[in-house]
Each structure stands twice: as structure tokens, then as C-alpha cells.
Amino acid sequence: MAGHTVDDLRERTRGDVVTPQDRGYDEARKVYNATADRRPAAVVRCANAGDVMATVNYAREMGLDLAVRGGGHSAPGYGTCDDGVVADLSGLRGVRVDPATRTARAEPGATWGDLNAATHAFGLATTGGIVSTTGIAGLTLGGGFGYLCRTMGLTCDNLLSADVVTADGRFLTADADRNADLFWALRGGGGNFGVVTSFEYRLSPVDQVVAGPMLFELEHMENILKFYREFVQDAPEQLFLFPGFQTAPPLPFIPEDRHGDVLGIVVVCWSGPVEEADRVLRPLRDLAPRVAEAVGPMPYPAINSAFDPLLPPGLREYWKGSFATELTDAAIAAHLEHGPQVPTLSSTMHIYPVNGAPQRVAPEATAYSYREATFSTVILAVWDDPAGDAAQTAWVRDYYAAVAPHSEPGGYINFMGEDDQGRVEDNYRGNYARLAAVKRQYDPGNLFHLNQNIKPAAA
Ligand SMILES: Cc1cc2nc3c(=O)[nH]c(=O)nc-3n(C[C@H](O)[C@H](O)[C@H](O)COP(=O)(O)OP(=O)(O)OC[C@H]3O[C@@H](n4cnc5c(N)ncnc54)[C@H](O)[C@@H]3O)c2cc1C
């Protein structure tokens, strides 16, 4: 039994328990998205799985909201809460690589930068996010797209096992043989089922990639989007590329007189043989003259961190996402109308390709169900002044409303805002009933509800 005061909780945990009276509280309660300016009653800086068990027990017994924070990147800021308890895992960042079995075991506060640095030393990697500061935890549990997914599958497809603290404070290992229903639900079901304290991944060989951005005049974006929708169907799976709209940052590879202009962008990452990159990228380069390009050979962790400066912590964010099986002419028209109005340097729209290896997994094999989708679109506004809240969110909402009729009803849970809770069943479709049943088994009281929430099935 956990005690019933914060001091009892302090006695039971190795890590610090930070309350509003403590120095460092304002730092401890922060997550990436500054709109999530919440004031928890306590932030437990968990030092081990035992601290996680104590925190889960305390929150449940006290009837408090429990937020679980890995990398802290959640778009709605689910890694913090008002008046409740935060299980802050961000101090747990260890990664152990076993080159013999090509696996890695990572703690739940590790970022993709941590994981990639550790695995790259062995010439290995697994599918991770586009930027290095995102946490492995939330990204893996939601599915996981990134530069390597067309060839290696989603991040959750590379998850081999997970240690989990469930709502009743038990410590379980979930894999294909042990607690297999929990393991199924963790692969796409988000943070609904427990706190993962260790992730084990399958790794694959990746060393140098040929990667970077190409920037185009807006007038070429119609052709580029039409080219992209066809090209990506048959492009070699080692090629990940995504188009978007981007305000040109003040970087040396971009002509100075174009800094601040809104341009079209295509980011590429070729993880096949370096000498084949020019041939593979030629059709894209032939399509239109580039305003600027910074594509070249680099170690895989370098492309994973190349865009980090565009998305620093502490800015305000609002996100929406959807899946699409086709990029229709009408969808492209909507992108051409709204994309060029991208409001700030860090705001953007990307259309990620999720075909290839992710589609070779059956929709019912993991909780993540949109296996037939070819595209995952994300629209995000990022700004700093609270006075901009209404205008920035309006840009995302209007843009999303324009593409929604040409998209699937569901989207990727990790690209969803707080106001997308009504889409949770759409995100999981045929898998929702099983998820609700697994939720009832492992979290009947819905302790883990600060997420895209799956409600426990009725008894
Ligand atoms: C700048 C940026 C870039 C991104 N790029 C990509 C990308 O390339 N590909 C992609 O797929 N997604 C991407 N995302 C979305 C990302 O996958 C989600 O924001 C994800 O939830 C972040 O995980 P986190 O651990 O950093 O976040 P957190 O805010 O810590 O957690 C997110 C959710 O997971 C839960 N959670 C966290 N840790 C655990 C745990 N150990 N056990 C159980 N539940 C837990 C939390 O409670 C919360 O509900 C990006 C997000 C940002 C902000």
C-alpha cells in the first residue's frame, strides 16, 4: 500500500518528488508544448521501476489523475496534468545494445537521439521519429513513423517486448508469449494500458544514408504532389520522402534573399547503397528547379537531428492528423490552398508515406489498424505568443477541414489534438472492441486516461 501523503510517497521513491512548494517545480512541470501550462500536485522523477509502481499505487489510491511523461512531446501535453501526479520518466535514458542478437533495450525516458547514438555505434538502427528529441515511449506506443519505416516497418512492429507497470501496480513483461494480449494492445494503443518501464527493439543494419531537404518554388508544388503520389507507390522501400510547406529558415544553404519565404519542401532519406542515391533521386530532381538543396551522405543520426532546431521546446503547438489511402486531385487542391499560408517558421504540413513494410502486417496483428493507408498527414502550428492562439489553431483547423473529406475518418493517434478524443474509435476501427476488452482487463478504472483514451469495455 502506498502512503497517503506526499511525504509517504517521498519515502517510497528513490527519485525526487517535486511539489508546488519545491524549488524547481516550474521546470519539473514543463512539457514540450507550452499551451499545456498545468500545475500537478506532484511530479515524481522516477529513478526505477519501483518508483513507477509506487507512483501508480499512490495516484490510484488517492483518486488522483496520473500523467505519464516520457519524452514530453505529446501534442496535447498528456505528459502533465492539473492537480494530479506526474510519473516523470525523463531521467531514465539508458540504452543497451546487443549486437549479437541485433536488439536494444531502452529505458522509457530515452529519446530517439539517445537510442540512435547507442545503436549507430554498431551500424544498427530501428524505425524512429523524424527529430531526435521525441521520446521513444510515446512514439512507439502510438505506432511510430520515420525515415526507416518503409523498409523496417513501424516502430511498434520492431518492438519485441516491454516491461509494464499496470494500473494495479503489478510489474509484467509483455511479448509474443507472455501477456500477449497486452503486448498486442501496446503496439499502437498508446499509453492506455500501463507504464512501460523498458522497451526491447529489433535492430537492422543502417549506417550512412543520403538525406536532407530540397526546397522548391510554390508554383511547382502541384506537380510535385502529383508526382509524389505516384512515385511513392513503387519507389524502393529504402527511400523515405515527404513533401510539405515550409518557411525558409535563415540557413547558409538557402539564398539569403529567400529567408522567410514560404516554399515547397521535399525531405528525402535514402538508406540503400550510397552510390545508388543519385539514380533513385534523379526523377525528383528532374521535376523542377530547386531553390536550395542540402541532400548528401551522412550518418543516420545526423538526419534524425537535422530538423531539431526548428522544433525547440517551450513553444505553443496545435496538431491534427489523418490517414489517406489516396492523394486525390481534390486533396492536392486543398493542400495548395492552405499549405502556402503556413503561419510561422516552425509550423508545417507533412505528408508521410506509410506504405511498404507497414502494410505487410495484418490490420488485426497489432492495435495499430490503418495498415492499408499510404499517407499519414500532419498539420501543425507552432508559435510563441499566446496572443496568436486563435489564429494559429484556426489555420490548422481550416486546413484539416479542407483535407478531411479526402482522407480517412481516423488518423495517427500521435498526431492528434485534445479535441480529437471523438475520433478514437475511428483511429482503431475493427480493433477498438478488442482494445476496450484488454483495457478492461488491465485498467478497469481507466487510471491511464490522459491519452487518446480507450474506455474499458462494459463488464
Ligand atoms: C517535434 C515532434 C516531432 C515528431 N515526429 C514524429 C515522427 O517523426 N514520427 C512519429 O511517429 N511521431 C512523431 N511525433 C509525435 C510523437 O510520436 C508523439 O508526440 C509521442 O506521443 C511522443 O512521445 P513522448 O514520449 O515524447 O511524449 P510524452 O508526452 O511523454 O508521452 C506521450 C503519450 O504517451 C504516454 N507515455 C509516455 N511514456 C509512456 C510510458 N513509458 N508508458 C506508457 N505511456 C507512456 C503519455 O502518457 C502520453 O499519453 C512528433 C512529435 C513532436 C512534438
Coordinates of C-alpha atoms and ligand atoms in Angstrom, one line a residue:
M1 CA 0.0 0.0 0.0
A2 CA 1.2 3.4 -0.8
G3 CA 1.0 6.0 1.9
H4 CA -1.5 8.9 1.7
T5 CA 0.7 11.9 1.9
V6 CA 3.3 13.2 -0.5
D7 CA 5.9 12.6 2.3
D8 CA 4.9 8.9 2.3
L9 CA 5.4 8.9 -1.5
R10 CA 8.8 10.5 -1.0
E11 CA 9.8 7.8 1.4
R12 CA 8.8 5.1 -1.1
T13 CA 10.7 6.6 -4.1
R14 CA 14.3 6.8 -4.9
G15 CA 13.7 9.8 -7.3
D16 CA 12.8 13.3 -6.3
V17 CA 9.1 14.2 -5.7
V18 CA 8.7 17.8 -6.7
T19 CA 5.6 19.7 -5.4
P20 CA 4.5 23.3 -5.8
Q21 CA 6.4 24.3 -2.7
D22 CA 9.7 22.9 -4.0
R23 CA 12.4 24.8 -5.9
G24 CA 12.4 23.5 -9.5
Y25 CA 8.7 23.0 -9.6
D26 CA 8.2 25.2 -12.7
E27 CA 10.9 23.4 -14.5
A28 CA 9.6 20.0 -13.4
R29 CA 6.0 20.6 -14.6
K30 CA 7.0 21.7 -18.1
V31 CA 6.4 19.6 -21.2
Y32 CA 7.3 20.4 -24.8
N33 CA 4.1 22.2 -25.7
A34 CA 3.8 25.4 -23.8
T35 CA 0.0 25.5 -24.1
A36 CA 0.0 22.6 -21.6
D37 CA 0.8 25.0 -18.7
R38 CA -0.5 22.7 -16.0
R39 CA 0.1 22.5 -12.3
P40 CA 0.3 19.0 -11.0
A41 CA 0.2 18.3 -7.2
A42 CA 3.4 16.3 -7.5
V43 CA 6.0 15.3 -10.2
V44 CA 7.8 12.1 -9.4
R45 CA 11.1 11.9 -11.1
C46 CA 11.1 8.1 -11.3
A47 CA 14.5 6.5 -10.8
N48 CA 13.5 2.9 -11.4
A49 CA 10.5 0.6 -12.0
G50 CA 9.9 0.5 -8.2
D51 CA 9.3 4.3 -8.3
V52 CA 6.8 3.8 -11.1
M53 CA 4.9 1.2 -9.1
A54 CA 4.8 3.5 -6.0
T55 CA 3.6 6.4 -8.1
V56 CA 0.9 4.4 -9.8
N57 CA -0.3 3.0 -6.5
Y58 CA -0.3 6.4 -4.9
A59 CA -2.3 8.0 -7.7
R60 CA -4.8 5.2 -7.8
E61 CA -5.4 5.1 -4.1
M62 CA -5.6 8.8 -3.8
G63 CA -8.1 9.0 -6.7
L64 CA -5.7 11.5 -8.5
D65 CA -5.2 12.0 -12.2
L66 CA -2.0 10.3 -13.3
A67 CA 0.1 11.7 -16.2
V68 CA 2.9 9.7 -17.6
R69 CA 5.8 11.6 -19.2
G70 CA 8.4 10.0 -21.4
G71 CA 9.9 12.4 -23.9
G72 CA 7.2 15.0 -23.2
H73 CA 6.3 15.6 -26.9
S74 CA 2.6 14.8 -26.7
A75 CA 0.8 17.3 -28.9
P76 CA -2.0 17.9 -26.3
G77 CA 0.6 17.8 -23.4
Y78 CA -0.6 14.5 -21.9
G79 CA 2.7 14.2 -20.0
T80 CA 1.4 16.6 -17.4
C81 CA -1.9 17.4 -15.6
D82 CA -3.6 19.8 -13.2
D83 CA -3.7 18.7 -9.5
G84 CA -2.7 15.1 -10.2
V85 CA 0.6 13.2 -10.2
V86 CA 3.1 13.1 -13.0
A87 CA 5.2 9.9 -13.3
D88 CA 8.2 11.6 -15.0
L89 CA 10.4 9.0 -16.7
S90 CA 12.6 11.5 -18.5
G91 CA 15.6 10.8 -16.3
L92 CA 15.6 7.1 -17.3
R93 CA 17.5 7.2 -20.6
G94 CA 19.8 4.2 -20.7
V95 CA 20.1 2.1 -23.8
R96 CA 21.9 -1.3 -24.0
V97 CA 22.6 -2.7 -27.5
D98 CA 23.3 -6.4 -28.0
P99 CA 25.0 -6.6 -31.4
A100 CA 24.9 -10.4 -31.4
T101 CA 21.1 -10.6 -31.4
R102 CA 20.7 -7.2 -33.1
T103 CA 18.4 -6.0 -30.3
A104 CA 18.4 -3.0 -28.0
R105 CA 16.8 -2.5 -24.6
A106 CA 15.9 1.1 -23.8
E107 CA 14.6 2.9 -20.7
P108 CA 11.4 4.9 -21.1
G109 CA 12.8 8.4 -20.9
A110 CA 15.2 7.8 -23.8
T111 CA 14.8 10.0 -26.9
W112 CA 15.5 8.9 -30.5
G113 CA 18.7 10.8 -30.2
D114 CA 19.7 8.5 -27.2
L115 CA 18.7 5.4 -29.0
N116 CA 20.2 6.2 -32.3
A117 CA 23.5 7.2 -30.8
A118 CA 23.7 3.9 -29.0
T119 CA 22.7 1.7 -31.9
H120 CA 24.7 3.6 -34.6
A121 CA 28.0 2.6 -32.9
F122 CA 27.1 -0.9 -34.0
G123 CA 25.9 0.1 -37.5
L124 CA 22.3 -0.7 -36.4
A125 CA 19.0 1.2 -36.1
T126 CA 15.3 0.8 -35.8
T127 CA 12.5 3.0 -37.1
G128 CA 12.3 6.2 -35.1
G129 CA 10.9 9.7 -35.4
I130 CA 11.9 12.5 -37.7
V131 CA 13.5 14.5 -35.0
S132 CA 15.9 13.3 -32.2
T133 CA 14.2 15.0 -29.2
T134 CA 11.0 12.9 -29.4
G135 CA 10.7 10.2 -26.8
I136 CA 10.8 6.6 -27.8
A137 CA 8.0 5.8 -25.4
G138 CA 5.0 7.7 -26.7
L139 CA 6.1 7.3 -30.3
T140 CA 6.5 3.5 -30.1
L141 CA 3.2 3.0 -28.2
G142 CA 1.3 5.0 -30.8
G143 CA 2.8 3.2 -33.8
G144 CA 5.9 5.1 -34.9
F145 CA 6.7 6.5 -38.4
G146 CA 10.1 7.8 -39.5
Y147 CA 12.8 7.7 -42.1
L148 CA 13.2 3.9 -41.9
C149 CA 9.6 2.7 -41.7
R150 CA 9.0 1.9 -45.4
T151 CA 11.8 -0.7 -45.2
M152 CA 11.7 -1.7 -41.5
G153 CA 8.1 -1.3 -40.6
L154 CA 6.6 0.9 -37.9
T155 CA 8.5 1.3 -34.6
C156 CA 5.8 -0.8 -32.9
D157 CA 6.5 -3.6 -35.5
N158 CA 10.0 -3.7 -34.2
L159 CA 9.0 -3.9 -30.5
L160 CA 10.0 -7.3 -29.2
S161 CA 9.0 -7.0 -25.6
A162 CA 8.0 -4.4 -22.9
D163 CA 8.1 -4.3 -19.1
V164 CA 4.9 -2.7 -17.9
V165 CA 3.5 -1.5 -14.6
T166 CA -0.2 -1.9 -14.8
A167 CA -2.9 0.1 -13.0
D168 CA -2.9 -2.3 -10.0
G169 CA 0.8 -1.7 -9.5
R170 CA 1.9 -5.1 -10.9
F171 CA 5.1 -5.4 -12.9
L172 CA 4.6 -7.6 -16.1
T173 CA 6.6 -8.5 -19.1
A174 CA 4.6 -8.5 -22.3
D175 CA 5.8 -10.1 -25.5
A176 CA 4.5 -12.6 -28.1
D177 CA 4.3 -15.4 -25.5
R178 CA 3.8 -13.6 -22.1
N179 CA 0.7 -11.4 -21.6
A180 CA 0.3 -11.5 -25.4
D181 CA -3.0 -9.5 -25.3
L182 CA -1.2 -6.7 -23.5
F183 CA 1.6 -6.8 -26.0
W184 CA -0.9 -6.6 -28.9
A185 CA -2.5 -3.5 -27.3
L186 CA 0.8 -1.8 -26.6
R187 CA 1.6 -1.8 -30.3
G188 CA -0.5 1.2 -31.3
G189 CA -2.8 1.5 -28.3
G190 CA -0.8 4.4 -26.8
G191 CA -0.4 4.8 -23.0
N192 CA -3.8 3.3 -22.2
F193 CA -2.6 0.0 -20.7
G194 CA 0.1 0.8 -18.2
V195 CA 3.5 2.4 -17.8
V196 CA 6.2 0.8 -19.9
T197 CA 9.5 0.8 -18.0
S198 CA 11.6 -0.9 -20.6
F199 CA 11.4 -1.4 -24.4
E200 CA 13.1 -4.1 -26.3
Y201 CA 13.6 -3.5 -30.0
R202 CA 14.7 -5.4 -33.1
L203 CA 17.5 -3.6 -34.9
S204 CA 18.6 -3.7 -38.5
P205 CA 21.8 -2.6 -40.3
V206 CA 21.9 1.1 -41.2
D207 CA 25.0 3.2 -41.3
Q208 CA 25.3 6.1 -43.8
V209 CA 22.2 7.5 -45.5
V210 CA 21.8 10.1 -48.3
A211 CA 19.4 12.6 -46.9
G212 CA 18.2 16.2 -46.5
P213 CA 15.8 18.7 -47.8
M214 CA 15.0 20.1 -51.3
L215 CA 13.2 23.4 -51.5
F216 CA 11.0 24.4 -54.4
E217 CA 9.1 27.4 -55.6
L218 CA 5.4 27.1 -54.6
E219 CA 4.3 27.1 -58.2
H220 CA 5.9 23.7 -58.7
M221 CA 4.1 22.1 -55.7
E222 CA 1.1 20.9 -57.7
N223 CA 3.4 18.9 -60.0
I224 CA 5.5 17.7 -57.1
L225 CA 2.5 16.5 -55.1
K226 CA 1.1 14.7 -58.2
F227 CA 4.5 13.2 -58.9
Y228 CA 4.9 12.1 -55.2
R229 CA 1.6 10.2 -55.0
E230 CA 2.6 8.0 -58.0
F231 CA 6.3 7.8 -57.3
V232 CA 5.9 6.6 -53.7
Q233 CA 3.8 3.7 -54.7
D234 CA 6.7 1.9 -56.4
A235 CA 9.8 3.7 -55.1
P236 CA 12.3 1.4 -53.4
E237 CA 11.5 0.9 -49.8
Q238 CA 14.8 2.3 -48.6
L239 CA 13.6 5.7 -49.8
F240 CA 11.5 7.7 -47.4
L241 CA 10.5 11.1 -48.7
F242 CA 7.8 13.5 -47.7
P243 CA 6.5 16.8 -49.2
G244 CA 5.3 19.8 -47.2
F245 CA 5.2 23.5 -46.9
Q246 CA 8.0 25.4 -45.1
T247 CA 9.0 28.9 -44.3
A248 CA 12.7 29.1 -45.4
P249 CA 14.9 29.3 -42.3
P250 CA 18.0 31.5 -42.3
L251 CA 20.4 28.7 -43.1
P252 CA 23.6 29.1 -45.3
F253 CA 22.4 26.6 -48.0
I254 CA 19.3 28.8 -48.7
P255 CA 19.9 32.0 -50.7
E256 CA 19.7 34.9 -48.2
D257 CA 17.1 36.8 -50.2
R258 CA 14.7 33.8 -49.8
H259 CA 15.0 33.5 -46.0
G260 CA 11.5 33.9 -44.6
D261 CA 9.7 33.0 -47.8
V262 CA 7.2 30.1 -47.8
L263 CA 8.4 27.4 -50.1
G264 CA 7.6 23.8 -51.0
I265 CA 9.8 21.2 -49.4
V266 CA 10.6 17.6 -50.0
V267 CA 12.7 15.8 -47.4
V268 CA 14.4 12.6 -48.5
C269 CA 16.2 9.8 -46.8
W270 CA 17.8 7.0 -48.8
S271 CA 19.0 4.2 -46.7
G272 CA 20.1 1.9 -49.5
P273 CA 23.6 1.8 -51.0
V274 CA 25.0 5.4 -51.1
E275 CA 26.2 5.0 -54.7
E276 CA 22.6 4.4 -55.9
A277 CA 21.2 7.6 -54.3
D278 CA 21.7 9.8 -57.4
R279 CA 19.9 7.4 -59.6
V280 CA 17.0 7.0 -57.2
L281 CA 16.6 10.7 -56.6
R282 CA 17.0 11.7 -60.2
P283 CA 13.3 11.7 -61.1
L284 CA 12.6 14.1 -58.2
R285 CA 15.5 16.4 -59.1
D286 CA 14.4 16.4 -62.8
L287 CA 10.9 17.5 -61.8
A288 CA 11.6 21.2 -61.1
P289 CA 14.5 23.5 -60.4
R290 CA 15.4 23.7 -56.7
V291 CA 15.6 27.0 -54.8
A292 CA 18.0 25.2 -52.4
E293 CA 19.1 21.7 -51.6
A294 CA 21.1 20.1 -48.7
V295 CA 20.9 16.4 -49.6
G296 CA 24.1 14.4 -49.1
P297 CA 25.6 11.4 -47.4
M298 CA 25.6 11.5 -43.6
P299 CA 25.4 9.1 -40.7
Y300 CA 21.8 8.1 -39.9
P301 CA 21.7 10.0 -36.5
A302 CA 22.6 13.2 -38.4
I303 CA 19.4 13.3 -40.5
N304 CA 17.5 12.3 -37.3
S305 CA 18.6 15.5 -35.6
A306 CA 18.8 17.9 -38.7
F307 CA 15.4 19.5 -38.0
D308 CA 15.6 19.6 -34.2
P309 CA 16.3 23.4 -34.2
L310 CA 13.0 24.1 -36.0
L311 CA 11.1 22.4 -33.2
P312 CA 12.6 23.6 -29.9
P313 CA 10.8 23.0 -26.5
G314 CA 8.7 25.7 -24.9
L315 CA 6.7 26.9 -28.0
R316 CA 2.9 26.7 -28.3
E317 CA 1.6 23.9 -30.5
Y318 CA -1.6 22.6 -32.1
W319 CA -1.7 19.5 -34.2
K320 CA -4.1 17.5 -36.4
G321 CA -3.6 14.4 -38.5
S322 CA -5.3 12.0 -40.8
F323 CA -4.6 8.9 -42.9
A324 CA -5.3 8.7 -46.6
T325 CA -5.2 5.8 -49.0
E326 CA -5.0 8.1 -52.0
L327 CA -3.8 11.7 -52.6
T328 CA -6.6 12.8 -54.8
D329 CA -6.7 15.9 -57.0
A330 CA -9.2 17.4 -54.6
A331 CA -6.8 16.8 -51.7
I332 CA -4.0 18.3 -53.6
A333 CA -6.1 21.4 -54.3
A334 CA -6.8 21.7 -50.6
H335 CA -3.1 21.5 -49.8
L336 CA -2.3 24.1 -52.4
E337 CA -4.8 26.5 -50.9
H338 CA -3.9 26.1 -47.3
G339 CA -0.2 25.0 -47.2
P340 CA 1.2 28.2 -48.6
Q341 CA -0.4 30.1 -45.7
V342 CA 1.8 28.2 -43.2
P343 CA 2.0 30.8 -40.4
T344 CA 5.4 30.6 -38.7
L345 CA 8.9 29.2 -39.2
S346 CA 8.2 26.1 -37.1
S347 CA 4.7 25.4 -38.4
T348 CA 4.3 22.9 -41.2
M349 CA 2.3 20.3 -43.1
H350 CA 3.9 17.0 -44.0
I351 CA 2.5 14.0 -45.9
Y352 CA 4.5 10.9 -44.7
P353 CA 4.5 7.7 -46.8
V354 CA 3.5 4.7 -44.7
N355 CA 3.4 2.1 -47.4
G356 CA 5.9 -0.7 -47.8
A357 CA 6.8 -2.8 -44.8
P358 CA 4.0 -1.3 -42.5
Q359 CA 1.4 -2.6 -45.0
R360 CA 2.8 -6.2 -44.8
V361 CA 1.5 -6.5 -41.2
A362 CA -2.2 -7.5 -41.0
P363 CA -4.5 -4.8 -39.5
E364 CA -5.6 -7.1 -36.7
A365 CA -2.0 -8.2 -35.8
T366 CA -1.3 -5.1 -33.7
A367 CA -3.5 -2.4 -32.2
Y368 CA -2.4 0.0 -34.9
S369 CA -5.0 -0.8 -37.6
Y370 CA -4.7 1.5 -40.6
R371 CA -2.3 -0.8 -42.4
E372 CA -3.7 -0.1 -45.9
A373 CA -3.1 3.7 -45.6
T374 CA -0.4 5.0 -47.9
F375 CA -0.2 8.5 -46.4
S376 CA -0.2 10.0 -42.9
T377 CA -0.7 13.7 -43.0
V378 CA 0.1 16.0 -40.1
I379 CA -0.7 19.7 -39.9
L380 CA 0.9 21.6 -37.0
A381 CA 1.1 25.2 -36.0
V382 CA 3.9 26.2 -33.6
W383 CA 4.2 29.7 -32.3
D384 CA 5.4 31.6 -29.2
D385 CA 2.9 34.4 -28.3
P386 CA -0.3 33.4 -26.6
A387 CA -2.0 36.2 -28.4
G388 CA -1.6 34.1 -31.6
D389 CA -3.6 31.1 -30.2
A390 CA -6.8 31.8 -32.1
A391 CA -5.2 32.5 -35.4
Q392 CA -2.7 29.6 -35.3
T393 CA -5.3 27.0 -34.3
A394 CA -7.7 28.3 -36.9
W395 CA -5.0 27.7 -39.6
V396 CA -4.7 24.1 -38.6
R397 CA -8.5 23.6 -38.2
D398 CA -9.3 25.2 -41.5
Y399 CA -6.6 23.2 -43.3
Y400 CA -7.7 20.0 -41.7
A401 CA -11.4 20.6 -42.5
A402 CA -10.4 21.1 -46.2
V403 CA -8.4 17.8 -46.4
A404 CA -10.8 15.8 -44.2
P405 CA -13.3 14.9 -46.9
H406 CA -10.5 13.4 -48.9
S407 CA -9.0 11.5 -46.0
E408 CA -9.9 8.6 -43.8
P409 CA -12.0 9.4 -40.7
G410 CA -9.2 8.1 -38.5
G411 CA -5.7 9.3 -38.1
Y412 CA -2.4 8.6 -36.3
I413 CA -3.1 8.9 -32.5
N414 CA 0.3 10.6 -32.1
F415 CA -0.7 13.5 -34.4
M416 CA -4.0 14.2 -32.7
G417 CA -5.1 17.1 -30.5
E418 CA -7.1 17.0 -27.3
D419 CA -10.2 17.9 -29.3
D420 CA -9.8 14.6 -31.3
Q421 CA -11.0 12.4 -28.5
G422 CA -14.1 11.8 -30.5
R423 CA -12.1 10.1 -33.2
V424 CA -10.5 7.4 -31.0
E425 CA -12.8 4.6 -32.3
D426 CA -12.2 5.8 -35.9
N427 CA -8.5 5.5 -35.3
Y428 CA -8.7 1.9 -34.3
R429 CA -11.8 0.7 -36.3
G430 CA -12.1 -3.1 -36.1
N431 CA -9.5 -3.3 -33.3
Y432 CA -11.4 -1.0 -31.0
A433 CA -13.6 -3.6 -29.3
R434 CA -10.6 -5.8 -28.5
L435 CA -8.7 -2.8 -27.2
A436 CA -11.6 -1.9 -24.9
A437 CA -11.6 -5.5 -23.7
V438 CA -7.9 -5.5 -23.0
K439 CA -8.3 -2.1 -21.3
R440 CA -11.0 -3.6 -19.0
Q441 CA -8.6 -6.4 -18.1
Y442 CA -5.6 -4.2 -17.3
D443 CA -7.1 -0.9 -16.4
P444 CA -10.8 -1.3 -15.5
G445 CA -10.9 2.0 -13.6
N446 CA -9.3 4.0 -16.5
L447 CA -6.4 5.2 -14.4
F448 CA -4.4 5.8 -17.6
H449 CA -6.8 8.2 -19.3
L450 CA -4.5 11.1 -20.2
N451 CA -4.1 9.9 -23.7
Q452 CA -6.2 9.3 -26.8
N453 CA -8.4 7.4 -24.5
I454 CA -9.8 3.9 -25.0
K455 CA -12.6 3.3 -22.5
P456 CA -12.7 0.0 -20.7
A457 CA -15.4 -2.3 -22.2
A458 CA -18.5 -2.7 -20.0
A459 CA -18.4 -5.8 -17.8
Ligands
LIG1 C1 8.7 17.7 -32.7 C2 7.9 16.5 -32.9 C3 8.2 15.6 -33.9 C4 7.5 14.4 -34.0 N1 7.9 13.5 -35.0 C5 7.3 12.3 -35.1 C6 7.7 11.3 -36.1 O1 8.6 11.6 -36.9 N2 7.1 10.1 -36.1 C7 6.1 9.8 -35.2 O2 5.6 8.7 -35.3 N3 5.6 10.7 -34.3 C8 6.2 11.9 -34.2 N4 5.8 12.8 -33.3 C9 4.7 12.5 -32.5 C10 5.1 11.7 -31.3 O3 5.1 10.3 -31.7 C11 4.2 11.8 -30.1 O4 4.2 13.2 -29.7 C12 4.6 10.9 -29.0 O5 3.5 10.7 -28.1 C13 5.8 11.5 -28.2 O6 6.2 10.6 -27.2 P1 6.9 11.2 -26.0 O7 7.3 10.0 -25.1 O8 8.0 12.2 -26.4 O9 5.8 12.0 -25.3 P2 5.0 12.1 -23.9 O10 4.3 13.4 -23.9 O11 6.0 11.9 -22.8 O12 4.0 10.9 -24.0 C14 3.1 10.8 -25.0 C15 2.0 9.9 -24.5 O13 2.5 8.6 -24.3 C16 2.3 8.3 -22.9 N5 3.5 7.7 -22.4 C17 4.7 8.3 -22.4 N6 5.6 7.4 -21.8 C18 5.0 6.3 -21.5 C19 5.4 5.1 -21.0 N7 6.6 4.8 -20.6 N8 4.4 4.1 -20.8 C20 3.1 4.4 -21.1 N9 2.7 5.5 -21.6 C21 3.6 6.5 -21.8 C22 1.9 9.6 -22.2 O14 1.2 9.4 -21.1 C23 1.2 10.3 -23.3 O15 -0.1 9.9 -23.3 C24 6.5 14.0 -33.1 C25 6.2 15.0 -32.1 C26 6.9 16.1 -32.0 C27 6.5 17.1 -30.9

